[in-house]
Amino acid sequence: MRKKTWFQTGHLGSARCPVKIYIMLIAFISDIHEDARMLEKALRSAHTLGAERIFCLGDITGYSPINQNFATEKNAAACIDLLREHCEISIAGNHDMFTARRLSEFTAGIHYPGNWYDLSFTEKQRLTGNKVWLYEHETDPRLSPDHIEWLRTLPEIACIDAGGMKICLTHYIYPDVSGSLQMGHEPTNDALEHREKFRCDLYLSGHLHPNGCIVQGKKTAHRWVNIDFGEKYYVETGDYLFAPACLRHAFNCGILLLDTVTKSLRTVQLMS
């Protein structure tokens, strides 16, 4: 028999109050990029498999026709409405920050002037040394003011207390918590710094679009190891996990399920 669920809102970005959840199964969804059809499948799968709470790890919006193949079906508004209905917490990813014209609290050493979103593409390149994503291929999701405001209020960091296990949720690794930098940094060193800063038992992010799940921790000798879809992995204190993406793209997509009682995870592949 499953324990009764109790939920308290809070996130590390403000009051640093952990969200307490006494449950058995949590689902994590990430990197939707306006693919409403796959998000519906992900939510349906999570509920069917018995997930009692669902969290989103960011990049709800952000569509680039260069690498995505669902142009006629992209629907950022529908994705936001579905997450509002089904997810306890959604984290802001780098594409969400761009859509909402937000600047991250964690700038990773980049100086963003107050008029950043008014600058030309060339000027942004010059100011940042071409180190950040500039989203020159993004298409306007045409969101309502209400949807934009929702994106503006999303936390960049959240902490949940699941059965006595503190879990830190971000879109990517400190100091680039939102994932705004291009990949010219050292993720292994950054992951160690991330642990030092947020001091939780487990760390979950998205952003990388792995084929399954990526794990880094003591069991993997701090190497980044890919766990394929369907494989079970028993987490240990300090593990860093990257969830799969939830969109039709070059890699397989899916959701990550974490059993807080057995401390095991598996990723479930979704067929497009």
mmCIF file with all atom_site columns, C-alpha atoms in Angstrom, residues 7 60 86 138 184 212:
data_model
loop_
_atom_site.group_PDB
_atom_site.id
_atom_site.type_symbol
_atom_site.label_atom_id
_atom_site.label_alt_id
_atom_site.label_comp_id
_atom_site.label_asym_id
_atom_site.label_entity_id
_atom_site.label_seq_id
_atom_site.pdbx_PDB_ins_code
_atom_site.Cartn_x
_atom_site.Cartn_y
_atom_site.Cartn_z
_atom_site.occupancy
_atom_site.B_iso_or_equiv
_atom_site.pdbx_formal_charge
_atom_site.auth_seq_id
_atom_site.auth_comp_id
_atom_site.auth_asym_id
_atom_site.auth_atom_id
_atom_site.pdbx_PDB_model_num
ATOM 1 C CA . PHE A 1 7   ? 3.254  18.174 -0.427  1.00 0.00 ? 7   PHE A CA 1
ATOM 2 C CA . ILE A 1 60  ? 9.450  23.598 -22.140 1.00 0.00 ? 60  ILE A CA 1
ATOM 3 C CA . HIS A 1 86  ? 0.096  17.708 -14.063 1.00 0.00 ? 86  HIS A CA 1
ATOM 4 C CA . GLU A 1 138 ? 14.268 30.193 -32.623 1.00 0.00 ? 138 GLU A CA 1
ATOM 5 C CA . GLY A 1 184 ? 32.966 24.892 -23.553 1.00 0.00 ? 184 GLY A CA 1
ATOM 6 C CA . GLY A 1 212 ? 18.413 7.006  -21.634 1.00 0.00 ? 212 GLY A CA 1
#
